[in-house]
JSON list of C-alpha atoms in Angstrom, two decimals:
[
{"chain": "A", "resi": 10, "resn": "UNK", "atom": "CA", "xyz": [-190.30, 131.31, -116.04]},
{"chain": "A", "resi": 11, "resn": "UNK", "atom": "CA", "xyz": [-191.37, 129.79, -119.36]},
{"chain": "A", "resi": 12, "resn": "UNK", "atom": "CA", "xyz": [-193.33, 132.23, -121.49]},
{"chain": "A", "resi": 13, "resn": "UNK", "atom": "CA", "xyz": [-194.57, 129.95, -124.31]},
{"chain": "A", "resi": 14, "resn": "UNK", "atom": "CA", "xyz": [-195.84, 126.40, -123.75]},
{"chain": "A", "resi": 15, "resn": "UNK", "atom": "CA", "xyz": [-197.40, 123.74, -125.97]},
{"chain": "A", "resi": 16, "resn": "UNK", "atom": "CA", "xyz": [-199.80, 121.24, -124.35]},
{"chain": "A", "resi": 17, "resn": "UNK", "atom": "CA", "xyz": [-200.65, 117.98, -126.16]},
{"chain": "A", "resi": 18, "resn": "UNK", "atom": "CA", "xyz": [-203.52, 116.17, -124.43]},
{"chain": "A", "resi": 19, "resn": "UNK", "atom": "CA", "xyz": [-206.59, 114.57, -126.01]},
{"chain": "A", "resi": 20, "resn": "UNK", "atom": "CA", "xyz": [-208.93, 114.71, -123.01]},
{"chain": "A", "resi": 21, "resn": "UNK", "atom": "CA", "xyz": [-210.59, 118.11, -122.76]},
{"chain": "A", "resi": 22, "resn": "UNK", "atom": "CA", "xyz": [-210.87, 118.08, -118.96]},
{"chain": "A", "resi": 23, "resn": "UNK", "atom": "CA", "xyz": [-207.21, 117.19, -118.48]},
{"chain": "A", "resi": 24, "resn": "UNK", "atom": "CA", "xyz": [-206.20, 119.70, -121.15]},
{"chain": "A", "resi": 25, "resn": "UNK", "atom": "CA", "xyz": [-208.06, 122.55, -119.52]},
{"chain": "A", "resi": 26, "resn": "UNK", "atom": "CA", "xyz": [-206.79, 121.50, -116.10]},
{"chain": "A", "resi": 27, "resn": "UNK", "atom": "CA", "xyz": [-203.18, 121.77, -117.26]},
{"chain": "A", "resi": 28, "resn": "UNK", "atom": "CA", "xyz": [-203.80, 125.16, -118.86]},
{"chain": "A", "resi": 29, "resn": "UNK", "atom": "CA", "xyz": [-205.50, 126.46, -115.71]},
{"chain": "A", "resi": 30, "resn": "UNK", "atom": "CA", "xyz": [-202.53, 125.39, -113.58]},
{"chain": "A", "resi": 31, "resn": "UNK", "atom": "CA", "xyz": [-200.08, 127.02, -115.96]},
{"chain": "A", "resi": 32, "resn": "UNK", "atom": "CA", "xyz": [-202.15, 130.23, -116.03]},
{"chain": "A", "resi": 33, "resn": "UNK", "atom": "CA", "xyz": [-203.30, 130.60, -112.45]},
{"chain": "A", "resi": 34, "resn": "UNK", "atom": "CA", "xyz": [-200.59, 128.91, -110.41]},
{"chain": "A", "resi": 35, "resn": "UNK", "atom": "CA", "xyz": [-197.47, 129.54, -112.46]},
{"chain": "A", "resi": 36, "resn": "UNK", "atom": "CA", "xyz": [-198.35, 132.65, -114.43]},
{"chain": "A", "resi": 37, "resn": "UNK", "atom": "CA", "xyz": [-197.70, 131.44, -117.96]},
{"chain": "A", "resi": 38, "resn": "UNK", "atom": "CA", "xyz": [-199.85, 133.43, -120.35]},
{"chain": "A", "resi": 39, "resn": "UNK", "atom": "CA", "xyz": [-199.02, 132.11, -123.83]},
{"chain": "A", "resi": 40, "resn": "UNK", "atom": "CA", "xyz": [-200.22, 128.51, -124.02]},
{"chain": "A", "resi": 41, "resn": "UNK", "atom": "CA", "xyz": [-201.33, 126.59, -127.11]},
{"chain": "A", "resi": 42, "resn": "UNK", "atom": "CA", "xyz": [-203.11, 123.24, -126.99]},
{"chain": "A", "resi": 43, "resn": "UNK", "atom": "CA", "xyz": [-203.58, 120.30, -129.33]},
{"chain": "A", "resi": 44, "resn": "UNK", "atom": "CA", "xyz": [-205.62, 117.12, -128.99]},
{"chain": "A", "resi": 45, "resn": "UNK", "atom": "CA", "xyz": [-203.59, 115.09, -131.47]},
{"chain": "A", "resi": 46, "resn": "UNK", "atom": "CA", "xyz": [-199.86, 114.64, -131.91]},
{"chain": "A", "resi": 47, "resn": "UNK", "atom": "CA", "xyz": [-199.84, 115.67, -135.56]},
{"chain": "A", "resi": 48, "resn": "UNK", "atom": "CA", "xyz": [-201.67, 118.90, -134.71]},
{"chain": "A", "resi": 49, "resn": "UNK", "atom": "CA", "xyz": [-199.23, 119.56, -131.89]},
{"chain": "A", "resi": 50, "resn": "UNK", "atom": "CA", "xyz": [-196.32, 118.97, -134.24]},
{"chain": "A", "resi": 51, "resn": "UNK", "atom": "CA", "xyz": [-197.70, 121.37, -136.85]},
{"chain": "A", "resi": 52, "resn": "UNK", "atom": "CA", "xyz": [-198.15, 124.10, -134.22]},
{"chain": "A", "resi": 53, "resn": "UNK", "atom": "CA", "xyz": [-194.64, 123.45, -132.94]},
{"chain": "A", "resi": 54, "resn": "UNK", "atom": "CA", "xyz": [-193.10, 123.55, -136.42]},
{"chain": "A", "resi": 55, "resn": "UNK", "atom": "CA", "xyz": [-194.92, 126.76, -137.36]},
{"chain": "A", "resi": 56, "resn": "UNK", "atom": "CA", "xyz": [-193.75, 128.49, -134.19]},
{"chain": "A", "resi": 57, "resn": "UNK", "atom": "CA", "xyz": [-190.19, 127.34, -134.81]},
{"chain": "A", "resi": 58, "resn": "UNK", "atom": "CA", "xyz": [-190.26, 128.52, -138.44]},
{"chain": "A", "resi": 59, "resn": "UNK", "atom": "CA", "xyz": [-191.71, 131.88, -137.34]},
{"chain": "A", "resi": 60, "resn": "UNK", "atom": "CA", "xyz": [-188.77, 132.25, -134.92]},
{"chain": "A", "resi": 61, "resn": "UNK", "atom": "CA", "xyz": [-191.18, 132.24, -131.96]},
{"chain": "A", "resi": 62, "resn": "UNK", "atom": "CA", "xyz": [-190.45, 128.74, -130.65]},
{"chain": "A", "resi": 63, "resn": "UNK", "atom": "CA", "xyz": [-192.10, 127.01, -127.74]},
{"chain": "A", "resi": 64, "resn": "UNK", "atom": "CA", "xyz": [-189.89, 126.67, -124.70]},
{"chain": "A", "resi": 65, "resn": "UNK", "atom": "CA", "xyz": [-191.75, 123.76, -123.11]},
{"chain": "A", "resi": 66, "resn": "UNK", "atom": "CA", "xyz": [-193.78, 120.81, -124.38]},
{"chain": "A", "resi": 67, "resn": "UNK", "atom": "CA", "xyz": [-196.16, 119.06, -121.99]},
{"chain": "A", "resi": 68, "resn": "UNK", "atom": "CA", "xyz": [-197.54, 115.88, -123.52]},
{"chain": "A", "resi": 69, "resn": "UNK", "atom": "CA", "xyz": [-199.48, 112.76, -122.69]},
{"chain": "A", "resi": 70, "resn": "UNK", "atom": "CA", "xyz": [-198.21, 109.40, -123.94]},
{"chain": "A", "resi": 71, "resn": "UNK", "atom": "CA", "xyz": [-201.43, 107.84, -125.24]},
{"chain": "A", "resi": 72, "resn": "UNK", "atom": "CA", "xyz": [-203.90, 109.46, -127.63]},
{"chain": "A", "resi": 73, "resn": "UNK", "atom": "CA", "xyz": [-207.27, 108.26, -128.91]},
{"chain": "A", "resi": 74, "resn": "UNK", "atom": "CA", "xyz": [-207.55, 107.33, -132.58]},
{"chain": "A", "resi": 75, "resn": "UNK", "atom": "CA", "xyz": [-208.93, 109.96, -134.91]},
{"chain": "A", "resi": 76, "resn": "UNK", "atom": "CA", "xyz": [-210.89, 109.54, -138.15]},
{"chain": "A", "resi": 77, "resn": "UNK", "atom": "CA", "xyz": [-207.86, 111.03, -139.90]},
{"chain": "A", "resi": 78, "resn": "UNK", "atom": "CA", "xyz": [-204.72, 108.96, -140.37]},
{"chain": "A", "resi": 79, "resn": "UNK", "atom": "CA", "xyz": [-202.14, 110.21, -137.89]},
{"chain": "A", "resi": 80, "resn": "UNK", "atom": "CA", "xyz": [-198.41, 110.07, -138.63]},
{"chain": "A", "resi": 81, "resn": "UNK", "atom": "CA", "xyz": [-197.59, 110.52, -134.96]},
{"chain": "A", "resi": 82, "resn": "UNK", "atom": "CA", "xyz": [-199.84, 108.40, -132.76]},
{"chain": "A", "resi": 83, "resn": "UNK", "atom": "CA", "xyz": [-198.13, 108.70, -129.37]},
{"chain": "A", "resi": 84, "resn": "UNK", "atom": "CA", "xyz": [-196.38, 111.19, -127.15]},
{"chain": "A", "resi": 85, "resn": "UNK", "atom": "CA", "xyz": [-193.11, 109.38, -127.81]},
{"chain": "A", "resi": 86, "resn": "UNK", "atom": "CA", "xyz": [-193.51, 109.99, -131.55]},
{"chain": "A", "resi": 87, "resn": "UNK", "atom": "CA", "xyz": [-194.16, 113.66, -130.86]},
{"chain": "A", "resi": 88, "resn": "UNK", "atom": "CA", "xyz": [-191.18, 114.04, -128.52]},
{"chain": "A", "resi": 89, "resn": "UNK", "atom": "CA", "xyz": [-188.87, 112.34, -130.99]},
{"chain": "A", "resi": 90, "resn": "UNK", "atom": "CA", "xyz": [-189.88, 114.50, -133.96]},
{"chain": "A", "resi": 91, "resn": "UNK", "atom": "CA", "xyz": [-189.95, 117.75, -132.01]},
{"chain": "A", "resi": 92, "resn": "UNK", "atom": "CA", "xyz": [-186.47, 117.12, -130.62]},
{"chain": "A", "resi": 93, "resn": "UNK", "atom": "CA", "xyz": [-185.15, 116.48, -134.16]},
{"chain": "A", "resi": 94, "resn": "UNK", "atom": "CA", "xyz": [-185.95, 120.11, -134.98]},
{"chain": "A", "resi": 95, "resn": "UNK", "atom": "CA", "xyz": [-185.45, 121.78, -131.60]},
{"chain": "A", "resi": 96, "resn": "UNK", "atom": "CA", "xyz": [-183.15, 119.62, -129.45]},
{"chain": "A", "resi": 97, "resn": "UNK", "atom": "CA", "xyz": [-183.12, 122.07, -126.55]},
{"chain": "A", "resi": 98, "resn": "UNK", "atom": "CA", "xyz": [-186.90, 122.26, -126.01]},
{"chain": "A", "resi": 99, "resn": "UNK", "atom": "CA", "xyz": [-187.86, 121.16, -122.50]},
{"chain": "A", "resi": 100, "resn": "UNK", "atom": "CA", "xyz": [-190.26, 118.23, -122.29]},
{"chain": "A", "resi": 101, "resn": "UNK", "atom": "CA", "xyz": [-192.57, 117.14, -119.48]},
{"chain": "A", "resi": 102, "resn": "UNK", "atom": "CA", "xyz": [-194.65, 113.98, -119.84]},
{"chain": "A", "resi": 103, "resn": "UNK", "atom": "CA", "xyz": [-198.04, 114.07, -118.10]},
{"chain": "A", "resi": 104, "resn": "UNK", "atom": "CA", "xyz": [-199.54, 110.59, -118.15]},
{"chain": "A", "resi": 105, "resn": "UNK", "atom": "CA", "xyz": [-201.37, 107.85, -116.29]},
{"chain": "A", "resi": 106, "resn": "UNK", "atom": "CA", "xyz": [-198.44, 105.50, -116.91]},
{"chain": "A", "resi": 107, "resn": "UNK", "atom": "CA", "xyz": [-196.92, 104.62, -113.54]},
{"chain": "A", "resi": 108, "resn": "UNK", "atom": "CA", "xyz": [-194.61, 101.71, -114.43]},
{"chain": "A", "resi": 109, "resn": "UNK", "atom": "CA", "xyz": [-191.14, 102.74, -113.22]},
{"chain": "A", "resi": 110, "resn": "UNK", "atom": "CA", "xyz": [-189.37, 100.86, -116.02]},
{"chain": "A", "resi": 111, "resn": "UNK", "atom": "CA", "xyz": [-191.25, 102.72, -118.74]},
{"chain": "A", "resi": 112, "resn": "UNK", "atom": "CA", "xyz": [-190.88, 106.08, -117.00]},
{"chain": "A", "resi": 113, "resn": "UNK", "atom": "CA", "xyz": [-187.16, 105.51, -116.61]},
{"chain": "A", "resi": 114, "resn": "UNK", "atom": "CA", "xyz": [-186.92, 104.64, -120.30]},
{"chain": "A", "resi": 115, "resn": "UNK", "atom": "CA", "xyz": [-188.34, 108.04, -121.18]},
{"chain": "A", "resi": 116, "resn": "UNK", "atom": "CA", "xyz": [-185.60, 109.76, -119.20]},
{"chain": "A", "resi": 117, "resn": "UNK", "atom": "CA", "xyz": [-182.84, 107.49, -120.46]},
{"chain": "A", "resi": 118, "resn": "UNK", "atom": "CA", "xyz": [-183.78, 107.11, -124.12]},
{"chain": "A", "resi": 119, "resn": "UNK", "atom": "CA", "xyz": [-185.75, 110.24, -124.91]},
{"chain": "A", "resi": 120, "resn": "UNK", "atom": "CA", "xyz": [-184.07, 112.60, -122.42]},
{"chain": "A", "resi": 121, "resn": "UNK", "atom": "CA", "xyz": [-187.30, 114.09, -121.11]},
{"chain": "A", "resi": 122, "resn": "UNK", "atom": "CA", "xyz": [-186.89, 116.73, -118.42]},
{"chain": "A", "resi": 123, "resn": "UNK", "atom": "CA", "xyz": [-189.76, 115.85, -116.12]},
{"chain": "A", "resi": 124, "resn": "UNK", "atom": "CA", "xyz": [-192.59, 113.43, -115.54]},
{"chain": "A", "resi": 125, "resn": "UNK", "atom": "CA", "xyz": [-195.93, 113.81, -113.75]},
{"chain": "A", "resi": 126, "resn": "UNK", "atom": "CA", "xyz": [-198.34, 110.94, -113.11]},
{"chain": "A", "resi": 127, "resn": "UNK", "atom": "CA", "xyz": [-202.01, 111.84, -113.38]},
{"chain": "A", "resi": 128, "resn": "UNK", "atom": "CA", "xyz": [-203.71, 111.31, -110.08]},
{"chain": "A", "resi": 129, "resn": "UNK", "atom": "CA", "xyz": [-204.58, 112.76, -106.70]},
{"chain": "A", "resi": 130, "resn": "UNK", "atom": "CA", "xyz": [-201.46, 114.91, -106.37]},
{"chain": "A", "resi": 131, "resn": "UNK", "atom": "CA", "xyz": [-201.04, 115.75, -110.05]},
{"chain": "A", "resi": 132, "resn": "UNK", "atom": "CA", "xyz": [-201.61, 119.52, -109.74]},
{"chain": "A", "resi": 133, "resn": "UNK", "atom": "CA", "xyz": [-199.07, 119.95, -106.97]},
{"chain": "A", "resi": 134, "resn": "UNK", "atom": "CA", "xyz": [-196.56, 117.74, -108.79]},
{"chain": "A", "resi": 135, "resn": "UNK", "atom": "CA", "xyz": [-197.09, 119.56, -112.10]},
{"chain": "A", "resi": 136, "resn": "UNK", "atom": "CA", "xyz": [-196.33, 122.91, -110.49]},
{"chain": "A", "resi": 137, "resn": "UNK", "atom": "CA", "xyz": [-193.23, 121.45, -108.84]},
{"chain": "A", "resi": 138, "resn": "UNK", "atom": "CA", "xyz": [-192.16, 119.83, -112.11]},
{"chain": "A", "resi": 139, "resn": "UNK", "atom": "CA", "xyz": [-192.53, 122.96, -114.26]},
{"chain": "A", "resi": 140, "resn": "UNK", "atom": "CA", "xyz": [-190.64, 125.05, -111.69]},
{"chain": "A", "resi": 141, "resn": "UNK", "atom": "CA", "xyz": [-187.86, 122.47, -111.45]},
{"chain": "A", "resi": 142, "resn": "UNK", "atom": "CA", "xyz": [-187.49, 122.00, -115.20]},
{"chain": "A", "resi": 143, "resn": "UNK", "atom": "CA", "xyz": [-187.32, 125.77, -115.67]},
{"chain": "A", "resi": 144, "resn": "UNK", "atom": "CA", "xyz": [-184.48, 125.86, -113.14]},
{"chain": "A", "resi": 145, "resn": "UNK", "atom": "CA", "xyz": [-182.61, 123.28, -115.20]},
{"chain": "A", "resi": 146, "resn": "UNK", "atom": "CA", "xyz": [-183.43, 120.26, -113.04]},
{"chain": "A", "resi": 147, "resn": "UNK", "atom": "CA", "xyz": [-184.45, 116.79, -114.16]},
{"chain": "A", "resi": 148, "resn": "UNK", "atom": "CA", "xyz": [-187.63, 116.18, -112.18]},
{"chain": "A", "resi": 149, "resn": "UNK", "atom": "CA", "xyz": [-188.36, 112.55, -111.40]},
{"chain": "A", "resi": 150, "resn": "UNK", "atom": "CA", "xyz": [-191.82, 111.48, -110.19]},
{"chain": "A", "resi": 151, "resn": "UNK", "atom": "CA", "xyz": [-192.26, 109.83, -106.78]},
{"chain": "A", "resi": 152, "resn": "UNK", "atom": "CA", "xyz": [-193.15, 106.59, -108.59]},
{"chain": "A", "resi": 153, "resn": "UNK", "atom": "CA", "xyz": [-189.59, 106.48, -109.94]},
{"chain": "A", "resi": 154, "resn": "UNK", "atom": "CA", "xyz": [-187.61, 107.81, -107.00]},
{"chain": "A", "resi": 155, "resn": "UNK", "atom": "CA", "xyz": [-189.34, 105.50, -104.54]},
{"chain": "A", "resi": 156, "resn": "UNK", "atom": "CA", "xyz": [-188.50, 102.49, -106.69]},
{"chain": "A", "resi": 157, "resn": "UNK", "atom": "CA", "xyz": [-184.92, 103.42, -107.50]},
{"chain": "A", "resi": 158, "resn": "UNK", "atom": "CA", "xyz": [-183.48, 101.23, -104.75]},
{"chain": "A", "resi": 159, "resn": "UNK", "atom": "CA", "xyz": [-186.05, 98.49, -105.09]},
{"chain": "A", "resi": 160, "resn": "UNK", "atom": "CA", "xyz": [-184.81, 95.08, -106.23]},
{"chain": "A", "resi": 161, "resn": "UNK", "atom": "CA", "xyz": [-187.65, 94.92, -108.74]},
{"chain": "A", "resi": 162, "resn": "UNK", "atom": "CA", "xyz": [-186.54, 98.06, -110.52]},
{"chain": "A", "resi": 163, "resn": "UNK", "atom": "CA", "xyz": [-184.92, 97.45, -113.90]},
{"chain": "A", "resi": 164, "resn": "UNK", "atom": "CA", "xyz": [-182.43, 100.00, -115.17]},
{"chain": "A", "resi": 165, "resn": "UNK", "atom": "CA", "xyz": [-181.17, 99.48, -118.70]},
{"chain": "A", "resi": 166, "resn": "UNK", "atom": "CA", "xyz": [-177.91, 100.85, -120.07]},
{"chain": "A", "resi": 167, "resn": "UNK", "atom": "CA", "xyz": [-176.93, 101.44, -123.71]},
{"chain": "A", "resi": 168, "resn": "UNK", "atom": "CA", "xyz": [-175.66, 97.88, -124.21]},
{"chain": "A", "resi": 169, "resn": "UNK", "atom": "CA", "xyz": [-178.89, 96.42, -122.82]},
{"chain": "A", "resi": 170, "resn": "UNK", "atom": "CA", "xyz": [-180.87, 98.50, -125.32]},
{"chain": "A", "resi": 171, "resn": "UNK", "atom": "CA", "xyz": [-178.64, 97.39, -128.20]},
{"chain": "A", "resi": 172, "resn": "UNK", "atom": "CA", "xyz": [-179.11, 93.74, -127.24]},
{"chain": "A", "resi": 173, "resn": "UNK", "atom": "CA", "xyz": [-182.88, 94.15, -127.00]},
{"chain": "A", "resi": 174, "resn": "UNK", "atom": "CA", "xyz": [-183.06, 95.96, -130.34]},
{"chain": "A", "resi": 175, "resn": "UNK", "atom": "CA", "xyz": [-180.98, 93.30, -132.10]},
{"chain": "A", "resi": 176, "resn": "UNK", "atom": "CA", "xyz": [-182.91, 90.44, -130.52]},
{"chain": "A", "resi": 177, "resn": "UNK", "atom": "CA", "xyz": [-186.13, 92.12, -131.69]},
{"chain": "A", "resi": 178, "resn": "UNK", "atom": "CA", "xyz": [-184.73, 92.08, -135.24]},
{"chain": "A", "resi": 179, "resn": "UNK", "atom": "CA", "xyz": [-184.26, 88.31, -134.98]},
{"chain": "A", "resi": 180, "resn": "UNK", "atom": "CA", "xyz": [-180.48, 88.20, -134.68]},
{"chain": "A", "resi": 181, "resn": "UNK", "atom": "CA", "xyz": [-178.83, 85.44, -132.66]},
{"chain": "A", "resi": 182, "resn": "UNK", "atom": "CA", "xyz": [-176.40, 86.13, -129.84]},
{"chain": "A", "resi": 183, "resn": "UNK", "atom": "CA", "xyz": [-173.53, 85.07, -132.11]},
{"chain": "A", "resi": 184, "resn": "UNK", "atom": "CA", "xyz": [-174.61, 87.50, -134.82]},
{"chain": "A", "resi": 185, "resn": "UNK", "atom": "CA", "xyz": [-175.02, 90.26, -132.26]},
{"chain": "A", "resi": 186, "resn": "UNK", "atom": "CA", "xyz": [-171.54, 89.58, -130.91]},
{"chain": "A", "resi": 187, "resn": "UNK", "atom": "CA", "xyz": [-170.03, 89.93, -134.39]},
{"chain": "A", "resi": 188, "resn": "UNK", "atom": "CA", "xyz": [-171.86, 93.21, -134.88]},
{"chain": "A", "resi": 189, "resn": "UNK", "atom": "CA", "xyz": [-170.60, 94.57, -131.54]},
{"chain": "A", "resi": 190, "resn": "UNK", "atom": "CA", "xyz": [-167.05, 93.63, -132.49]},
{"chain": "A", "resi": 191, "resn": "UNK", "atom": "CA", "xyz": [-167.40, 95.25, -135.92]},
{"chain": "A", "resi": 192, "resn": "UNK", "atom": "CA", "xyz": [-168.71, 98.46, -134.34]},
{"chain": "A", "resi": 193, "resn": "UNK", "atom": "CA", "xyz": [-166.09, 98.38, -131.56]},
{"chain": "A", "resi": 194, "resn": "UNK", "atom": "CA", "xyz": [-168.75, 98.23, -128.84]},
{"chain": "A", "resi": 195, "resn": "UNK", "atom": "CA", "xyz": [-167.64, 96.66, -125.57]},
{"chain": "A", "resi": 196, "resn": "UNK", "atom": "CA", "xyz": [-168.03, 94.39, -123.75]},
{"chain": "A", "resi": 197, "resn": "UNK", "atom": "CA", "xyz": [-168.48, 92.03, -126.68]},
{"chain": "A", "resi": 198, "resn": "UNK", "atom": "CA", "xyz": [-167.22, 88.72, -125.31]},
{"chain": "A", "resi": 199, "resn": "UNK", "atom": "CA", "xyz": [-169.41, 85.65, -125.67]},
{"chain": "A", "resi": 200, "resn": "UNK", "atom": "CA", "xyz": [-169.63, 85.21, -121.91]},
{"chain": "A", "resi": 201, "resn": "UNK", "atom": "CA", "xyz": [-170.53, 88.88, -121.33]},
{"chain": "A", "resi": 202, "resn": "UNK", "atom": "CA", "xyz": [-173.33, 88.77, -123.88]},
{"chain": "A", "resi": 203, "resn": "UNK", "atom": "CA", "xyz": [-174.68, 85.50, -122.47]},
{"chain": "A", "resi": 204, "resn": "UNK", "atom": "CA", "xyz": [-174.77, 86.99, -118.97]},
{"chain": "A", "resi": 205, "resn": "UNK", "atom": "CA", "xyz": [-176.43, 90.18, -120.18]},
{"chain": "A", "resi": 206, "resn": "UNK", "atom": "CA", "xyz": [-179.14, 88.35, -122.09]},
{"chain": "A", "resi": 207, "resn": "UNK", "atom": "CA", "xyz": [-179.74, 85.97, -119.17]},
{"chain": "A", "resi": 208, "resn": "UNK", "atom": "CA", "xyz": [-180.10, 88.95, -116.85]},
{"chain": "A", "resi": 209, "resn": "UNK", "atom": "CA", "xyz": [-182.63, 90.54, -119.19]},
{"chain": "A", "resi": 210, "resn": "UNK", "atom": "CA", "xyz": [-184.63, 87.30, -119.15]},
{"chain": "A", "resi": 211, "resn": "UNK", "atom": "CA", "xyz": [-184.56, 87.30, -115.35]},
{"chain": "A", "resi": 212, "resn": "UNK", "atom": "CA", "xyz": [-185.37, 91.00, -114.97]},
{"chain": "A", "resi": 213, "resn": "UNK", "atom": "CA", "xyz": [-188.40, 90.82, -117.23]},
{"chain": "A", "resi": 214, "resn": "UNK", "atom": "CA", "xyz": [-189.35, 87.26, -116.22]},
{"chain": "A", "resi": 215, "resn": "UNK", "atom": "CA", "xyz": [-189.35, 86.23, -119.87]},
{"chain": "A", "resi": 216, "resn": "UNK", "atom": "CA", "xyz": [-189.70, 82.59, -120.94]},
{"chain": "A", "resi": 217, "resn": "UNK", "atom": "CA", "xyz": [-187.91, 82.97, -124.27]},
{"chain": "A", "resi": 218, "resn": "UNK", "atom": "CA", "xyz": [-186.64, 85.59, -126.71]},
{"chain": "A", "resi": 219, "resn": "UNK", "atom": "CA", "xyz": [-190.06, 86.12, -128.32]},
{"chain": "A", "resi": 220, "resn": "UNK", "atom": "CA", "xyz": [-191.60, 86.63, -124.90]},
{"chain": "A", "resi": 221, "resn": "UNK", "atom": "CA", "xyz": [-188.83, 89.07, -123.90]},
{"chain": "A", "resi": 222, "resn": "UNK", "atom": "CA", "xyz": [-189.27, 91.16, -127.04]},
{"chain": "A", "resi": 223, "resn": "UNK", "atom": "CA", "xyz": [-193.05, 91.22, -126.56]},
{"chain": "A", "resi": 224, "resn": "UNK", "atom": "CA", "xyz": [-192.66, 92.41, -122.96]},
{"chain": "A", "resi": 225, "resn": "UNK", "atom": "CA", "xyz": [-190.27, 95.26, -123.72]},
{"chain": "A", "resi": 226, "resn": "UNK", "atom": "CA", "xyz": [-192.34, 96.37, -126.71]},
{"chain": "A", "resi": 227, "resn": "UNK", "atom": "CA", "xyz": [-195.45, 96.41, -124.56]},
{"chain": "A", "resi": 228, "resn": "UNK", "atom": "CA", "xyz": [-193.59, 98.57, -122.05]},
{"chain": "A", "resi": 229, "resn": "UNK", "atom": "CA", "xyz": [-192.57, 100.97, -124.80]},
{"chain": "A", "resi": 230, "resn": "UNK", "atom": "CA", "xyz": [-188.87, 100.24, -124.43]},
{"chain": "A", "resi": 231, "resn": "UNK", "atom": "CA", "xyz": [-188.54, 99.42, -128.13]}
]
């Protein structure tokens, strides 16, 4: 089992609840906590530099603003920067976010290892998630697995993400096509790009490009 865990959670009750579960139910003794992402990052970096790295990061996604200016203001920022230094650290997100599209994005884009939604069954699911991640599994929450075959579930691949990122930068479909060709990314035909963009509009029920970009940014996909 994991022997050293870092918990990033700004609500004291939730923080202590996670620590109690890790201590009492799973038997993890060495646990450090942080209420802000920058503090969590500093603790992580010190442990890594001291050659006593954390094996698991459990983090929320949203954090309250502090009187100090924070470089990392979200769990996504923390995950990204921690993985730049220690790519093999296991990551579990523990959050109230229950939108399947956003949860799926965390697995696809940020390669998290597990996800637990705060709620009635959170303790049981957290125990299951930590056990599974330790065994090398990718632990999906019920909110994601139950929606996987639902017609309303949107799954984005690498090309979809490229299109969204380029549209967000203000590039036209023609300019995006030329960039795909230059970078040897396929499919890059005019018809293929048109169909992909049209599908994105339909999936997110967007009225125009500005609306589409706003939606995916709000969901944390960009």
